[in-house]
Short mmCIF file of C-alpha atoms in Angstrom, two decimals:
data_model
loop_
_atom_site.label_atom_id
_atom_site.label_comp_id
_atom_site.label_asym_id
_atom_site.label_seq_id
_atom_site.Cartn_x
_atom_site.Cartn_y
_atom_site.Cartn_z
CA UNK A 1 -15.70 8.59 -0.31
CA UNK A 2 -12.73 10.48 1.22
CA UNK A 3 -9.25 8.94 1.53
CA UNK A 4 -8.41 6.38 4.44
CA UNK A 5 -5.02 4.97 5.89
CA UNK A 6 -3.53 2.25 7.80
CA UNK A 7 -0.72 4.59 8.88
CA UNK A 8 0.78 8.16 8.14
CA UNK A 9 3.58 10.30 8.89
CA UNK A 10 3.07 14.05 9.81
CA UNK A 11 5.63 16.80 9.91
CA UNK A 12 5.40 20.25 11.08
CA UNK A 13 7.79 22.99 13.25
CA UNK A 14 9.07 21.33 16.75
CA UNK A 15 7.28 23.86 18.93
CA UNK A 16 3.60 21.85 18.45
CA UNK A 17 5.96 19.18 21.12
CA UNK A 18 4.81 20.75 24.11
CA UNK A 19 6.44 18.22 27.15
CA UNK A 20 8.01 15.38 26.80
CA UNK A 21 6.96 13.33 29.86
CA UNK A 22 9.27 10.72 29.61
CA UNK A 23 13.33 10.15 28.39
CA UNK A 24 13.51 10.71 24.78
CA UNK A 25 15.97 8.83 23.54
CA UNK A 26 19.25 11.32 21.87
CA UNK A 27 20.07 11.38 18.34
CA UNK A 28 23.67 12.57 17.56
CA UNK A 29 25.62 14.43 14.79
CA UNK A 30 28.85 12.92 13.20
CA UNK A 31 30.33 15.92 15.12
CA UNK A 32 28.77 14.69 18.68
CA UNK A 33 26.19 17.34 18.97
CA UNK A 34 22.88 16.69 20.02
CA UNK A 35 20.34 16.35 16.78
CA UNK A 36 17.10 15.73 17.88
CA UNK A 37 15.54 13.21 20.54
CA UNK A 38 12.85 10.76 19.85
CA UNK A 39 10.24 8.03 20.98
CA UNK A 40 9.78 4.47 19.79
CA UNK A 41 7.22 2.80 20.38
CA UNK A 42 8.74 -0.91 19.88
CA UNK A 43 11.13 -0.20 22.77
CA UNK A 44 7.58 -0.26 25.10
CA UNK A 45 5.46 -3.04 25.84
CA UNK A 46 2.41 -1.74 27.05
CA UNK A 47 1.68 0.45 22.96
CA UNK A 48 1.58 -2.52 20.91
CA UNK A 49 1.54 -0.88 17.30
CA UNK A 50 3.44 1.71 16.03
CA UNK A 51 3.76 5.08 17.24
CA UNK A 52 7.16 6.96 16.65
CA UNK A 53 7.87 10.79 17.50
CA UNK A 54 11.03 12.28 16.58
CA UNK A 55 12.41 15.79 16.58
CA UNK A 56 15.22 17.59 14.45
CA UNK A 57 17.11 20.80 15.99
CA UNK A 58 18.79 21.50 12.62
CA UNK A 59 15.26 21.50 10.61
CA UNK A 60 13.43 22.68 13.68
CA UNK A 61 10.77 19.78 12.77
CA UNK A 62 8.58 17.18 14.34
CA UNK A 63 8.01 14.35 13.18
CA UNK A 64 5.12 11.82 14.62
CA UNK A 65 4.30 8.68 12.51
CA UNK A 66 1.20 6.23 13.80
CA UNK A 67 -1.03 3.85 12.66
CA UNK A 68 -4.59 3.25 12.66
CA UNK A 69 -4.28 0.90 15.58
CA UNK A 70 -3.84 4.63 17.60
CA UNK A 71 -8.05 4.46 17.58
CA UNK A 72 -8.07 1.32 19.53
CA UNK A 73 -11.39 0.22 19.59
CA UNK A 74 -12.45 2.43 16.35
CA UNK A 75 -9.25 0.67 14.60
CA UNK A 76 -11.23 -0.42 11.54
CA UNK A 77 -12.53 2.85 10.99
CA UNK A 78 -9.07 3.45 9.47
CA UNK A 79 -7.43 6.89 9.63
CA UNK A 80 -9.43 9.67 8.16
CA UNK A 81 -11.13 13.40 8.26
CA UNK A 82 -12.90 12.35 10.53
CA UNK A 83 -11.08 10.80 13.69
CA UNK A 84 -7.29 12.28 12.99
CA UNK A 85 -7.72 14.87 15.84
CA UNK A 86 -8.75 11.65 17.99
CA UNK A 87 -5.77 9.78 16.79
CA UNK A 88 -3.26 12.75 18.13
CA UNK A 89 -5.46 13.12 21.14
CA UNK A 90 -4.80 9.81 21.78
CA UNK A 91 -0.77 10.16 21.76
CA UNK A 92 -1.63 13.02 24.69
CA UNK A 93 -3.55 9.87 26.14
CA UNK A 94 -0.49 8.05 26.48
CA UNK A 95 1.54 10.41 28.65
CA UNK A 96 4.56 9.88 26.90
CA UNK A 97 4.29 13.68 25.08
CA UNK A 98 1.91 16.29 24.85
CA UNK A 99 1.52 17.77 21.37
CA UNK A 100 -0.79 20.67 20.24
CA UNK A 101 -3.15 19.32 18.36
CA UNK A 102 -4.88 21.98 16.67
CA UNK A 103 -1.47 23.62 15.86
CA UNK A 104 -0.41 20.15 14.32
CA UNK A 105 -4.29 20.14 12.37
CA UNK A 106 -3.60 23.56 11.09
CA UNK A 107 0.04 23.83 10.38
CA UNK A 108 1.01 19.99 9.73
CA UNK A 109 1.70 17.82 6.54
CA UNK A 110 1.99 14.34 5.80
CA UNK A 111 4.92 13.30 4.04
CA UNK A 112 4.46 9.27 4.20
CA UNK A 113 1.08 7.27 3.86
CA UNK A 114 -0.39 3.91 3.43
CA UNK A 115 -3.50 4.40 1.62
CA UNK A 116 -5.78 1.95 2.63
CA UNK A 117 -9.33 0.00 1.17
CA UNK A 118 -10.83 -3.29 3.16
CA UNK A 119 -13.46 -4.90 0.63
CA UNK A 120 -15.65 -7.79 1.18
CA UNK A 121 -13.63 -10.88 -0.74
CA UNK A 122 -12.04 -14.21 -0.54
CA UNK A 123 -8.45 -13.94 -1.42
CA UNK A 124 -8.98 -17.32 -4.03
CA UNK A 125 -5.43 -18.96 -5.65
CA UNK A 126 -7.65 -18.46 -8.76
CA UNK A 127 -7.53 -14.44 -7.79
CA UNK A 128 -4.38 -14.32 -7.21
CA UNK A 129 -3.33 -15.93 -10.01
CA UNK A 130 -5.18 -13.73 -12.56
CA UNK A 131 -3.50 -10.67 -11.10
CA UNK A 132 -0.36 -12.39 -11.58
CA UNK A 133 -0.80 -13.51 -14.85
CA UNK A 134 -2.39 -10.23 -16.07
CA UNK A 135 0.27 -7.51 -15.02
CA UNK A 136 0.44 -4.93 -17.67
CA UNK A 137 4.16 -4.14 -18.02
CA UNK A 138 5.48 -7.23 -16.60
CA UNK A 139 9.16 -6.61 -17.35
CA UNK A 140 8.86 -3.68 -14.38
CA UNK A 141 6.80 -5.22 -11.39
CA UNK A 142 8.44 -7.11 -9.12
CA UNK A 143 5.48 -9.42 -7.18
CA UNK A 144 5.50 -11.32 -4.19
CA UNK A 145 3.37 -14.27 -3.17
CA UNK A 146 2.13 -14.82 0.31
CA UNK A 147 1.01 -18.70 0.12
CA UNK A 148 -2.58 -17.72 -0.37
CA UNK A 149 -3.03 -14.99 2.09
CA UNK A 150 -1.58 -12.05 -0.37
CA UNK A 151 0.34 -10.51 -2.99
CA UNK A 152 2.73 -7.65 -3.72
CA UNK A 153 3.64 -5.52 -6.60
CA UNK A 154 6.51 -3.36 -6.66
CA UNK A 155 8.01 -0.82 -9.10
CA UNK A 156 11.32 0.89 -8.54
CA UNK A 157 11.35 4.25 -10.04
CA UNK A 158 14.24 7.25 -10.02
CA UNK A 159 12.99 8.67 -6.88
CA UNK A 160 9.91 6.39 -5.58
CA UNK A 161 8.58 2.92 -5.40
CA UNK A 162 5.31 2.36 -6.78
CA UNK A 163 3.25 -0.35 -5.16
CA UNK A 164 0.45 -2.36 -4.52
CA UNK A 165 -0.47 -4.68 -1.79
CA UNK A 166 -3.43 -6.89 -1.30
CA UNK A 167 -3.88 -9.21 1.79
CA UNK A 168 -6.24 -11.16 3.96
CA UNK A 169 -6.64 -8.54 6.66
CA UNK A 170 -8.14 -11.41 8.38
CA UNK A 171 -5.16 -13.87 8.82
CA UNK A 172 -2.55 -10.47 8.91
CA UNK A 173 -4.54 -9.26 12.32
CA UNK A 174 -4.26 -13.53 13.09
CA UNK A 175 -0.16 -13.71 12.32
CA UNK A 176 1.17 -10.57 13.35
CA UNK A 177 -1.54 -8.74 15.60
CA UNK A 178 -2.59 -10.87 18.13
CA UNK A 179 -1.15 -8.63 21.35
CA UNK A 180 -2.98 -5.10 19.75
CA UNK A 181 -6.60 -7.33 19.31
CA UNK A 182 -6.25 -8.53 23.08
CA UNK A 183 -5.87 -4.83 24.28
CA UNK A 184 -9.65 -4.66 22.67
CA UNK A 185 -12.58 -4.23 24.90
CA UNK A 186 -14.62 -5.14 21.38
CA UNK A 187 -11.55 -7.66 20.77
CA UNK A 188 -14.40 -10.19 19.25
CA UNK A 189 -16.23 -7.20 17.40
CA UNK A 190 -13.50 -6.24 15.59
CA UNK A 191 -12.16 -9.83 14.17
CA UNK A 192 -15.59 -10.37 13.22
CA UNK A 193 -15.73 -7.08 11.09
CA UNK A 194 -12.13 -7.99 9.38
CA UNK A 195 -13.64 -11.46 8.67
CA UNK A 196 -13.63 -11.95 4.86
CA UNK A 197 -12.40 -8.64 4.14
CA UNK A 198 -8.92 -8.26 1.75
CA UNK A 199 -7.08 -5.06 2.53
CA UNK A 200 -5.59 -2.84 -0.83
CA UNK A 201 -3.03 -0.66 0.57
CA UNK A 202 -0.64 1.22 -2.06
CA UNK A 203 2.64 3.74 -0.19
CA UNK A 204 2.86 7.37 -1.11
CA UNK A 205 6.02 9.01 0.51
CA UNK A 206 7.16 12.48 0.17
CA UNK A 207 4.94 15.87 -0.66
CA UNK A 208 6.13 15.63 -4.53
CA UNK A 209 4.58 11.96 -4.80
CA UNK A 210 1.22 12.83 -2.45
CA UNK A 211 0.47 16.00 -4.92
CA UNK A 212 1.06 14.01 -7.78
CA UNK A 213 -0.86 10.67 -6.84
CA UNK A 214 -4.03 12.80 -5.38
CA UNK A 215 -4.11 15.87 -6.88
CA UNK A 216 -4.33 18.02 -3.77
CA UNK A 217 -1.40 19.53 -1.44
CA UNK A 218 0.14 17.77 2.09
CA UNK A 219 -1.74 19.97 4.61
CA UNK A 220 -3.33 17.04 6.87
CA UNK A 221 -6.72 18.95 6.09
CA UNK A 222 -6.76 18.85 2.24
CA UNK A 223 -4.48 15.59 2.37
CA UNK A 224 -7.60 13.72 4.45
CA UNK A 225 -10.53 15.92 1.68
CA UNK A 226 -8.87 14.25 -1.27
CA UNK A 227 -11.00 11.72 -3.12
CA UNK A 228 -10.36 7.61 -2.56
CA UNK A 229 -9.00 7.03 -6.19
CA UNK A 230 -5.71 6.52 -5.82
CA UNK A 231 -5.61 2.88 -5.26
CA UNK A 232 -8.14 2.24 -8.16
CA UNK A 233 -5.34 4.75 -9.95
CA UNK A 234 -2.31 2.11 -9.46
CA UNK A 235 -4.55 -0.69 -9.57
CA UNK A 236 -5.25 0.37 -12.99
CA UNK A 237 -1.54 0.84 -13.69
CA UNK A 238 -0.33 -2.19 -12.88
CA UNK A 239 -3.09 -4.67 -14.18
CA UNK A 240 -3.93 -5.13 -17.41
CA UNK A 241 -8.08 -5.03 -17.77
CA UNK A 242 -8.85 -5.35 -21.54
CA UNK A 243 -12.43 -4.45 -22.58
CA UNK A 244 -12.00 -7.06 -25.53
CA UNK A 245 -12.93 -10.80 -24.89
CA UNK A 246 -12.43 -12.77 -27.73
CA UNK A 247 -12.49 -16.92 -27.82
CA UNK A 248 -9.35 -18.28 -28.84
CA UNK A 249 -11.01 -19.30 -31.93
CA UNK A 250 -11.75 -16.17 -32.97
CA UNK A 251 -8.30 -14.83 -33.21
CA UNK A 252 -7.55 -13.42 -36.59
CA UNK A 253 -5.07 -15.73 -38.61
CA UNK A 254 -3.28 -18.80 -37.65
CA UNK A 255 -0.84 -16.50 -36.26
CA UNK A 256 -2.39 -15.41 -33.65
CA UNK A 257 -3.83 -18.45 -32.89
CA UNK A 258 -0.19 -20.12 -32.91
CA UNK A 259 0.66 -17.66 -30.48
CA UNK A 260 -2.79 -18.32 -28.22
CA UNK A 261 -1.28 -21.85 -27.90
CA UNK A 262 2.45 -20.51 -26.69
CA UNK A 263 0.55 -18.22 -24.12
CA UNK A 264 -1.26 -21.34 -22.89
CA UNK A 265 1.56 -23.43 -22.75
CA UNK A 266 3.45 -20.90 -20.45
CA UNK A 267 0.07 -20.77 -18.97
CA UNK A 268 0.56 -16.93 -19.77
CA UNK A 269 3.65 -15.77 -18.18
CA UNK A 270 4.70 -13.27 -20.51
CA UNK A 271 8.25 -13.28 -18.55
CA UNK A 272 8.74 -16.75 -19.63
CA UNK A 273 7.75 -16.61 -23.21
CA UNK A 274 10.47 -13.24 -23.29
CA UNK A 275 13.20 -15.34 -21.71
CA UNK A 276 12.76 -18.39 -24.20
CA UNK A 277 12.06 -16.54 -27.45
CA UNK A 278 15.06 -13.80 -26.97
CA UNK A 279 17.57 -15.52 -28.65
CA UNK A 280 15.99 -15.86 -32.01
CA UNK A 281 15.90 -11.91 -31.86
CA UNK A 282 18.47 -10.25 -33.49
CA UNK A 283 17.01 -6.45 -31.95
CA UNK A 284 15.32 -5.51 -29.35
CA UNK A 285 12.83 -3.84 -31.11
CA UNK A 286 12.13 -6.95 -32.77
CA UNK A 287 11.70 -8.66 -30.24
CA UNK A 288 9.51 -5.91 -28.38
CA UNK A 289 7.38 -5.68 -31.41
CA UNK A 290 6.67 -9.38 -30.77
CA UNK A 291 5.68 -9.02 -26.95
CA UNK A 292 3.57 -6.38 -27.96
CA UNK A 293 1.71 -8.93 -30.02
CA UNK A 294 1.73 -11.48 -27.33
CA UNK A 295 0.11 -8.84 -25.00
CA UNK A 296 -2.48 -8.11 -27.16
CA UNK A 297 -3.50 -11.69 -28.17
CA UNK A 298 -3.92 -12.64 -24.05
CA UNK A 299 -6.33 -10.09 -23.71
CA UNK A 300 -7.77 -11.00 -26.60
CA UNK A 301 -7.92 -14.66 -25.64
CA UNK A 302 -7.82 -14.65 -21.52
CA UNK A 303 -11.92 -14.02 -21.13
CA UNK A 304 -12.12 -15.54 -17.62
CA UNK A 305 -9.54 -13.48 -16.19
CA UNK A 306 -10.14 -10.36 -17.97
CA UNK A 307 -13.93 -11.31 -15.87
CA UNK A 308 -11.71 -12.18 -12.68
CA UNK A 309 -9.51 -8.35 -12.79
CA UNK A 310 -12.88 -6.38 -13.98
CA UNK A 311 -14.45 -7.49 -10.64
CA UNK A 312 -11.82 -7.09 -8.57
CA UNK A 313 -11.20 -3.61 -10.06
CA UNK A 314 -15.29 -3.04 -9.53
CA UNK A 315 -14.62 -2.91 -5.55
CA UNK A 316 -12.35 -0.08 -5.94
#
């Protein structure tokens, strides 16, 4: 399977913007001079999704970001090899621009994009809290609950933000979507086919990151020929899945067991055991040493939802 995506962004040189057909609105310098002009797509009622086309003078660039919702009725296709010249063919559909398309195919790079994989699977409080409870280095994830429909997981890092987000697409196309469905000829065709389905979507942004997540340049023609492993990748990074499933009573030493019965107090929050067990640590490395151990004795000890992650993981 090839890579997909709710939305990208796509740069290449300003002369693939063949006519604007409509008042781009003027981006200015600090020094008054003109910048660049560009097209938003929230100003306008009748595109409801995003769609934004912006050029600079200075870097001689385009810029055109969209989503998947660009396909219309082929929306949950997602964005891929094989419908991105019918996306930009589409924003000539409009008549707000005309772009070259093949110079965009051929010359163009994407520089921002959701990567995106709907599965077939109820979103369960008991899912989401295994992932929660089983995040491999807890002290740098940041997560974010949605009150049964979701949860995210970020990572700052010097120059990126690793992250992972998984949703019912269902109830997201119910809360936030409701003008784009009614737009939709197959309006009832396409609910039905996000019915039940949970959406993992991780953010790659900037050529550095996309090369180094997928293992292939930016050109929009090897970007959309790379192979749909990156989510699995940062799945894998941020969850711990231990292949060892012990019972707690078959953890070595009454040590380990006296720690199985902290981890189940704290009903495995690793954050909280940190917090309260810190002060009796005169070093860090004392006290890391001792995480370490707590670590290994929930996978050791946390069978079900090592089960609960491995299956998730298996739909990646």
């Amino acid at each position: 399977m090839f890579i997909k995506c709710d939305t990208i962004k796509i740069r290449c040189n300003y002369k693939y913007l063949k006519e604007m057909k409509i008042p781009f609105n003027i981006q200015y310098n600090s020094n008054g001079k003109e910048q660049g002009r560009y097209f938003n797509s929230k100003h306008y009622q009748h595109i409801p999704y995003n769609l934004y086309i912006a050029t600079n003078n200075y870097h001689q660039s385009l810029e055109i970001e969209f989503s998947s919702k660009i396909l219309k009725e082929r929306y949950p296709e997602l964005i891929n090899k094989d419908n991105i010249r019918q996306c930009l063919e589409n924003i000539n559909k409009l008549d707000i621009c005309t772009i070259d398309v093949d110079g965009i195919l051929n010359h163009g790079w994407i520089i921002k994009a959701d990567i995106t994989k709907d599965v077939d699977l109820k979103l369960t409080e008991e899912i989401l809290d295994a992932l929660n409870n089983n995040v491999g280095n807890y002290r740098r994830f940041k997560w974010q609950h949605y009150s049964g429909k979701g949860i995210t997981f970020t990572k700052d890092t010097k120059y990126n933000k690793e992250e992972i987000k998984i949703y019912d697409k269902y109830q997201e196309l119910l809360r936030h979507s409701r003008k784009f469905v009614d737009t939709l000829e197959n309006r009832k065709d396409v609910m039905d086919y996000f019915y039940g389905k949970v959406r993992f979507e991780i953010t790659l942004k900037g050529e550095s990151q996309i090369t180094e997540q997928l293992g292939v340049g930016s050109g929009i023609k090897e970007f959309f020929n790379a192979i749909d492993c990156a989510i699995r990748q940062q799945f894998n990074k941020v969850f711990n899945c231990s292949a060892l499933e012990l019972d707690t009573s078959n953890c070595n030493g009454y040590e380990e067991w006296a720690m199985a019965q902290i981890l189940d107090k704290y009903n495995g929050d690793l954050k909280q055991i940190e917090q309260s067990i810190r002060y009796r640590y005169n070093s860090r490395g004392g006290l890391t040493r001792r995480m370490d151990k707590f670590k290994l004795v929930k996978s050791l000890t946390n069978k079900k939802e090592n089960e609960i992650i491995k299956q998730v993981r298996n739909l990646l």
